[in-house]
Tab-separated table of C-alpha atoms and ligand atoms in Angstrom:
chain	number	residue	atom	x	y	z
A	1	MET	CA	41.514	226.881	-58.322
A	2	LYS	CA	44.264	224.609	-59.223
A	3	THR	CA	46.601	225.604	-56.507
A	4	TYR	CA	46.789	227.726	-52.710
A	5	THR	CA	50.136	228.514	-51.767
A	6	ASN	CA	49.640	232.213	-51.102
A	7	VAL	CA	46.886	234.921	-50.798
A	8	LYS	CA	46.869	235.912	-54.933
A	9	ASP	CA	44.967	232.470	-55.097
A	10	LEU	CA	42.079	233.817	-53.534
A	11	GLY	CA	41.625	236.340	-55.910
A	12	ASN	CA	39.352	239.535	-54.540
A	13	ILE	CA	40.063	238.924	-50.544
A	14	GLU	CA	36.794	240.427	-49.766
A	15	GLU	CA	34.966	237.823	-52.034
A	16	ALA	CA	36.926	235.135	-50.572
A	17	ILE	CA	35.928	236.641	-46.416
A	18	LYS	CA	32.375	236.500	-47.730
A	19	GLU	CA	32.174	233.375	-48.976
A	20	ALA	CA	34.405	231.760	-46.346
A	21	LEU	CA	31.854	233.079	-43.728
A	22	GLU	CA	29.035	231.740	-45.703
A	23	VAL	CA	30.289	228.451	-45.591
A	24	LYS	CA	30.779	228.928	-41.982
A	25	LYS	CA	26.763	229.068	-41.668
A	26	ASN	CA	26.194	226.152	-43.992
A	27	LYS	CA	28.971	223.838	-43.392
A	28	PHE	CA	26.892	221.045	-44.492
A	29	GLY	CA	25.282	222.674	-47.601
A	30	TYR	CA	28.256	221.861	-50.317
A	31	LYS	CA	28.409	217.790	-49.648
A	32	HIS	CA	27.611	217.470	-53.337
A	33	LEU	CA	30.655	218.955	-54.445
A	34	GLY	CA	33.066	216.138	-52.768
A	35	GLU	CA	30.711	212.917	-53.602
A	36	ASN	CA	32.992	210.121	-54.879
A	37	LYS	CA	35.866	212.402	-54.463
A	38	THR	CA	38.788	211.829	-52.405
A	39	LEU	CA	41.472	214.149	-50.224
A	40	LEU	CA	44.932	212.873	-49.628
A	41	MET	CA	46.739	215.245	-46.902
A	42	VAL	CA	50.548	214.406	-46.907
A	43	PHE	CA	52.463	215.346	-44.302
A	44	PHE	CA	56.015	215.621	-43.847
A	45	ASN	CA	56.165	216.955	-40.317
A	46	SER	CA	53.842	216.881	-37.576
A	47	SER	CA	50.693	218.571	-36.981
A	48	LEU	CA	47.481	219.107	-34.603
A	49	ARG	CA	45.217	221.716	-36.152
A	50	THR	CA	45.809	221.593	-39.830
A	51	ARG	CA	45.426	217.705	-39.416
A	52	LEU	CA	42.081	217.211	-37.981
A	53	SER	CA	40.731	220.823	-39.248
A	54	THR	CA	41.212	219.991	-42.976
A	55	GLN	CA	40.315	216.528	-42.502
A	56	LYS	CA	37.164	217.710	-41.135
A	57	ALA	CA	36.740	220.472	-44.549
A	58	GLY	CA	37.073	217.348	-46.681
A	59	ILE	CA	34.196	215.085	-44.395
A	60	ASN	CA	32.384	218.521	-44.539
A	61	LEU	CA	32.410	219.080	-47.881
A	62	GLY	CA	31.191	214.984	-48.589
A	63	MET	CA	34.855	213.629	-49.444
A	64	ASN	CA	36.884	210.573	-48.680
A	65	THR	CA	39.871	211.672	-46.828
A	66	MET	CA	43.162	209.859	-46.386
A	67	VAL	CA	46.391	211.051	-44.619
A	68	LEU	CA	50.269	209.976	-45.408
A	69	ASP	CA	52.659	210.237	-42.338
A	70	ILE	CA	55.909	209.987	-44.525
A	71	ASN	CA	58.148	209.602	-41.597
A	72	GLN	CA	55.962	207.538	-40.037
A	73	GLY	CA	54.751	204.061	-42.152
A	74	ALA	CA	55.867	205.078	-45.429
A	75	TRP	CA	59.240	205.072	-47.088
A	76	LYS	CA	61.735	207.397	-46.869
A	77	LEU	CA	61.750	209.380	-49.595
A	78	GLU	CA	64.765	211.081	-51.449
A	79	THR	CA	63.570	214.430	-52.742
A	80	GLU	CA	67.151	215.643	-54.600
A	81	ARG	CA	67.827	214.372	-58.234
A	82	GLY	CA	71.223	212.967	-59.100
A	83	VAL	CA	71.509	211.102	-55.660
A	84	VAL	CA	73.172	207.584	-55.817
A	85	MET	CA	70.089	206.106	-53.352
A	86	ASP	CA	72.688	204.105	-51.734
A	87	GLY	CA	71.464	205.066	-47.978
A	88	ASP	CA	68.282	204.574	-45.866
A	89	LYS	CA	65.926	206.644	-48.294
A	90	SER	CA	64.091	203.915	-50.231
A	91	GLU	CA	61.678	206.184	-52.824
A	92	HIS	CA	62.232	208.941	-54.821
A	93	LEU	CA	59.748	212.051	-54.446
A	94	LEU	CA	59.907	211.889	-58.431
A	95	GLU	CA	58.037	208.401	-58.266
A	96	ALA	CA	55.868	208.592	-55.168
A	97	ILE	CA	54.456	212.283	-56.063
A	98	PRO	CA	52.276	210.379	-59.735
A	99	VAL	CA	52.081	207.521	-57.573
A	100	MET	CA	49.831	209.162	-55.073
A	101	GLY	CA	48.568	211.792	-57.649
A	102	ASN	CA	46.412	208.343	-59.089
A	103	TYR	CA	44.622	207.818	-55.748
A	104	CYS	CA	42.815	211.122	-55.206
A	105	ASP	CA	41.103	214.356	-56.363
A	106	ILE	CA	43.178	217.339	-54.556
A	107	ILE	CA	46.491	216.739	-52.490
A	108	GLY	CA	47.331	218.800	-48.906
A	109	VAL	CA	51.223	219.225	-48.343
A	110	ARG	CA	53.295	219.847	-45.192
A	111	ALA	CA	56.648	220.359	-45.787
A	112	PHE	CA	58.596	222.720	-43.225
A	113	ALA	CA	61.533	224.425	-44.006
A	114	GLN	CA	64.741	221.957	-43.597
A	115	PHE	CA	67.197	225.308	-42.679
A	116	GLU	CA	69.916	223.527	-44.706
A	117	ASN	CA	69.784	225.111	-47.421
A	118	LYS	CA	67.491	229.151	-47.831
A	119	GLU	CA	67.735	228.876	-51.506
A	120	ASP	CA	66.023	225.138	-51.436
A	121	ASP	CA	63.691	226.388	-48.608
A	122	TYR	CA	62.491	229.548	-50.651
A	123	GLN	CA	62.216	227.701	-53.669
A	124	GLU	CA	59.580	225.121	-52.068
A	125	LYS	CA	61.045	222.644	-53.920
A	126	ILE	CA	58.590	219.981	-52.063
A	127	LEU	CA	55.413	221.448	-52.278
A	128	ASN	CA	56.273	222.700	-56.412
A	129	GLN	CA	57.086	219.626	-56.846
A	130	PHE	CA	53.758	217.884	-55.778
A	131	ILE	CA	52.438	220.778	-57.577
A	132	GLN	CA	54.598	219.729	-61.137
A	133	TYR	CA	54.298	215.642	-61.119
A	134	SER	CA	50.400	215.305	-59.236
A	135	GLY	CA	48.414	216.052	-62.107
A	136	LYS	CA	46.289	217.283	-58.968
A	137	PRO	CA	45.194	220.562	-57.656
A	138	VAL	CA	47.306	221.086	-54.634
A	139	PHE	CA	46.920	223.415	-51.562
A	140	SER	CA	49.483	224.181	-48.870
A	141	MET	CA	49.034	222.811	-45.652
A	142	GLU	CA	52.136	224.738	-44.432
A	143	ALA	CA	55.411	224.463	-46.433
A	144	ALA	CA	58.797	226.057	-46.200
A	145	THR	CA	57.744	229.649	-46.788
A	146	GLY	CA	54.044	229.912	-46.326
A	147	HIS	CA	51.289	228.786	-43.976
A	148	PRO	CA	47.955	230.406	-46.470
A	149	LEU	CA	45.095	228.216	-44.969
A	150	GLN	CA	46.479	229.535	-41.421
A	151	ALA	CA	46.662	233.045	-42.825
A	152	PHE	CA	43.114	233.203	-44.028
A	153	ALA	CA	42.005	231.784	-41.075
A	154	ASP	CA	43.546	234.558	-39.320
A	155	LEU	CA	41.824	236.685	-41.877
A	156	ILE	CA	38.317	235.119	-41.121
A	157	THR	CA	39.012	236.126	-37.861
A	158	ILE	CA	40.002	239.572	-37.749
A	159	GLU	CA	36.869	240.383	-39.722
A	160	GLU	CA	34.525	238.728	-37.339
A	161	TYR	CA	35.940	240.717	-34.082
A	162	LYS	CA	37.055	243.628	-35.671
A	163	LYS	CA	35.499	246.946	-33.917
A	164	THR	CA	36.441	249.586	-36.525
A	165	ASP	CA	36.482	249.169	-40.499
A	166	HIS	CA	40.590	249.840	-40.263
A	167	PRO	CA	41.667	248.172	-37.273
A	168	LYS	CA	45.599	248.258	-36.217
A	169	VAL	CA	46.927	244.754	-36.267
A	170	VAL	CA	50.529	244.092	-34.757
A	171	MET	CA	52.614	241.097	-35.595
A	172	THR	CA	54.458	240.910	-32.678
A	173	TRP	CA	57.964	238.553	-32.680
A	174	ALA	CA	58.219	237.233	-29.574
A	175	PRO	CA	61.252	234.412	-27.923
A	176	HIS	CA	60.840	230.656	-28.435
A	177	PRO	CA	63.719	227.752	-27.735
A	178	LYS	CA	63.948	226.484	-30.547
A	179	ALA	CA	64.799	227.594	-34.144
A	180	LEU	CA	61.288	228.072	-35.917
A	181	PRO	CA	60.693	228.526	-39.692
A	182	GLN	CA	59.326	231.835	-41.530
A	183	ALA	CA	55.946	230.313	-42.733
A	184	VAL	CA	53.506	232.321	-40.640
A	185	PRO	CA	54.464	235.053	-40.380
A	186	ASN	CA	55.417	235.682	-43.792
A	187	SER	CA	51.986	234.323	-44.469
A	188	PHE	CA	50.171	236.244	-41.971
A	189	ALA	CA	52.166	239.501	-43.524
A	190	ASP	CA	51.274	238.408	-47.225
A	191	PHE	CA	47.357	238.518	-45.852
A	192	MET	CA	47.605	241.521	-43.667
A	193	ASN	CA	49.355	243.559	-46.722
A	194	GLU	CA	46.455	242.913	-48.954
A	195	ALA	CA	43.144	243.296	-46.151
A	196	ASN	CA	41.539	246.690	-44.920
A	197	VAL	CA	43.978	247.126	-41.697
A	198	ASP	CA	46.551	249.242	-40.449
A	199	PHE	CA	49.575	246.193	-39.794
A	200	VAL	CA	52.666	246.794	-38.365
A	201	ILE	CA	55.319	244.344	-37.685
A	202	THR	CA	57.450	244.438	-34.696
A	203	HIS	CA	60.899	242.400	-33.761
A	204	PRO	CA	64.286	242.425	-32.896
A	205	GLU	CA	66.760	244.031	-35.224
A	206	GLY	CA	67.919	241.073	-37.384
A	207	TYR	CA	64.572	239.011	-37.606
A	208	GLU	CA	63.733	241.512	-40.672
A	209	LEU	CA	61.681	238.937	-43.070
A	210	ASP	CA	61.997	238.275	-46.651
A	211	PRO	CA	60.725	241.862	-48.318
A	212	LYS	CA	58.307	239.801	-50.849
A	213	PHE	CA	56.264	239.315	-48.059
A	214	VAL	CA	56.711	242.335	-45.951
A	215	ARG	CA	56.346	244.935	-48.948
A	216	GLY	CA	55.349	247.792	-47.507
A	217	ALA	CA	54.099	247.321	-44.017
A	218	ARG	CA	55.360	249.136	-41.042
A	219	ILE	CA	57.930	247.828	-39.577
A	220	GLU	CA	58.737	248.940	-35.626
A	221	TYR	CA	61.563	247.738	-33.665
A	222	ASP	CA	59.895	249.195	-30.339
A	223	GLN	CA	57.583	246.740	-29.214
A	224	ASP	CA	56.047	249.396	-26.929
A	225	LYS	CA	55.479	251.936	-29.238
A	226	ALA	CA	54.607	249.579	-32.094
A	227	LEU	CA	51.688	247.934	-29.363
A	228	GLU	CA	50.103	251.187	-29.064
A	229	GLY	CA	46.281	251.375	-30.024
A	230	ALA	CA	46.462	247.893	-31.724
A	231	ASP	CA	43.315	246.313	-32.091
A	232	PHE	CA	44.903	242.841	-32.735
A	233	VAL	CA	48.602	241.618	-31.209
A	234	TYR	CA	49.126	238.312	-33.295
A	235	ALA	CA	52.036	236.949	-31.255
A	236	LYS	CA	54.847	234.482	-33.460
A	237	ASN	CA	58.493	233.442	-33.188
A	238	TRP	CA	60.525	232.915	-36.130
A	239	ALA	CA	64.173	232.255	-37.033
A	240	ALA	CA	66.692	234.862	-38.919
A	241	TYR	CA	65.708	235.477	-42.101
A	242	GLN	CA	68.768	237.167	-43.586
A	243	ASP	CA	72.086	235.818	-44.128
A	244	PRO	CA	74.282	235.125	-43.146
A	245	ASN	CA	72.017	234.046	-40.229
A	246	TYR	CA	69.264	231.936	-42.030
A	247	GLY	CA	67.471	229.762	-39.439
A	248	LYS	CA	69.701	231.454	-36.607
A	249	ILE	CA	68.036	232.215	-32.766
A	250	LEU	CA	69.647	235.177	-32.285
A	251	SER	CA	67.728	236.690	-29.313
A	252	LYS	CA	65.698	235.039	-26.553
A	253	ASP	CA	64.960	238.053	-24.740
A	254	MET	CA	61.870	237.338	-22.642
A	255	SER	CA	61.198	241.168	-22.328
A	256	TRP	CA	59.216	240.718	-25.947
A	257	THR	CA	56.974	238.010	-24.646
A	258	VAL	CA	53.584	239.097	-24.525
A	259	THR	CA	52.308	239.933	-21.101
A	260	LYS	CA	49.410	241.975	-19.194
A	261	GLU	CA	51.633	244.681	-19.292
A	262	LYS	CA	52.230	244.844	-23.056
A	263	MET	CA	48.915	243.988	-23.839
A	264	ALA	CA	47.553	247.261	-21.583
A	265	LEU	CA	49.507	249.160	-23.922
A	266	THR	CA	47.171	248.333	-26.461
A	267	ASN	CA	43.345	249.319	-27.489
A	268	ASN	CA	42.344	246.176	-25.567
A	269	ALA	CA	43.346	244.589	-28.547
A	270	TYR	CA	42.562	240.744	-29.276
A	271	PHE	CA	45.060	237.911	-28.581
A	272	MET	CA	46.035	235.605	-31.199
A	273	HIS	CA	48.491	233.616	-32.220
A	274	CYS	CA	48.459	230.618	-34.816
A	275	LEU	CA	49.230	227.987	-31.628
A	276	PRO	CA	50.753	225.358	-30.873
A	277	VAL	CA	52.375	228.005	-28.320
A	278	ARG	CA	54.728	227.583	-25.450
A	279	ARG	CA	53.550	229.741	-22.511
A	280	ASN	CA	55.331	231.769	-20.605
A	281	MET	CA	57.558	232.353	-23.598
A	282	ILE	CA	55.546	233.900	-26.132
A	283	VAL	CA	52.759	234.623	-23.994
A	284	SER	CA	51.921	235.065	-20.619
A	285	ASP	CA	49.345	232.718	-19.127
A	286	ASP	CA	47.366	235.926	-17.807
A	287	VAL	CA	46.837	236.791	-21.559
A	288	ILE	CA	46.103	233.724	-23.715
A	289	GLU	CA	43.875	232.821	-20.783
A	290	SER	CA	41.669	236.212	-20.650
A	291	PRO	CA	39.122	236.911	-22.041
A	292	GLN	CA	40.547	239.229	-25.284
A	293	SER	CA	42.143	235.813	-26.163
A	294	ILE	CA	40.971	234.523	-29.057
A	295	VAL	CA	43.288	231.402	-30.115
A	296	ILE	CA	40.604	228.764	-29.988
A	297	GLN	CA	38.360	230.926	-32.353
A	298	GLU	CA	41.271	231.540	-34.585
A	299	ALA	CA	42.108	227.309	-34.785
A	300	ALA	CA	38.734	226.535	-34.942
A	301	ASN	CA	38.089	228.873	-38.560
A	302	ARG	CA	41.135	226.121	-39.887
A	303	GLU	CA	38.056	224.371	-40.590
A	304	ILE	CA	36.212	227.114	-42.403
A	305	SER	CA	39.613	228.145	-44.497
A	306	ALA	CA	40.506	224.673	-45.935
A	307	GLN	CA	37.168	224.272	-46.804
A	308	THR	CA	36.520	227.361	-48.396
A	309	VAL	CA	39.641	225.878	-50.271
A	310	ILE	CA	38.902	222.808	-50.730
A	311	LYS	CA	35.700	224.095	-52.228
A	312	ARG	CA	36.718	225.943	-54.895
A	313	MET	CA	39.245	223.485	-56.174
A	314	LEU	CA	36.433	220.849	-56.369
A	315	GLU	CA	34.434	223.513	-58.131
A	316	ASN	CA	36.660	223.656	-60.652
A	317	LEU	CA	37.796	219.695	-60.720
B	1	CP	N1	48.400	226.386	-36.544
B	1	CP	C1	48.897	225.407	-37.345
B	1	CP	O1	49.175	224.592	-38.178
B	1	CP	O2	48.888	224.353	-36.121
B	1	CP	P1	50.047	222.513	-36.005
B	1	CP	O3	50.644	223.036	-36.724
B	1	CP	O4	49.071	221.768	-34.971
B	1	CP	O5	48.867	221.914	-37.748
């Protein structure tokens, strides 16, 4: 594996889940792969889970790990070509990336959507420059349009908790005070569309996601109807994707919060969220603290998804 940015990079999804579950059973059984190899993790944005789980995955594989926070301690980077660099940005990404590539064997990149220009965000300008200019395998640690390590962890978690061969998985929009990118819901849809699940997306009108990720998934604008019989409820906020509202908050309708009453409509569903989560906006305290909440187990699987991806990259060096 040379790049990891979407579900297709995993190849056969059943094989990928099987491999991840083997990795989970034997986390330290692949240490030889990372001997004298260095993992560089580059963060343009904050993180708790991705930073720790990915670093832990590299350590499990016997790698040395380095973390660079672009906005804390590194030179401010210019990302556009042709700019007269007379402002506060001291270095251009086009020098910085190959320099970083010299110091490591594999690079993980976190670079969120900036909501300034939809085309720039959806072209994944920063992530793709790392792929093009680093000379090293690159994986997304959440980029502008996708969070494939999260979605792979979500899929592993569903595999572990499902009670039927073809569970109903409902991804529901929920309110949030800030405008959030579409990366997590895009990747979740991307993965669920490849998985053996009955996948339904529910959101208020105006929150339609990019059809490239939604593909054939069922859209239901009535949240209560969507939740009926669900085996898994995956809550997430995202800002509008469609023009002319790209990046805007169109609703903070608290009737979309996942509450006990909403969960009562389901088939005793498990509650999932990628975290961090705003309690009593996205989900009520009693739901996230209930035995049906598997958010902590889901976060734990971030180590497994990262380790499986990095393992494949190491095997291919
Ligand atoms: N879910 C997730 O990516 O968490 P962090 O933003 O804390 O890394």
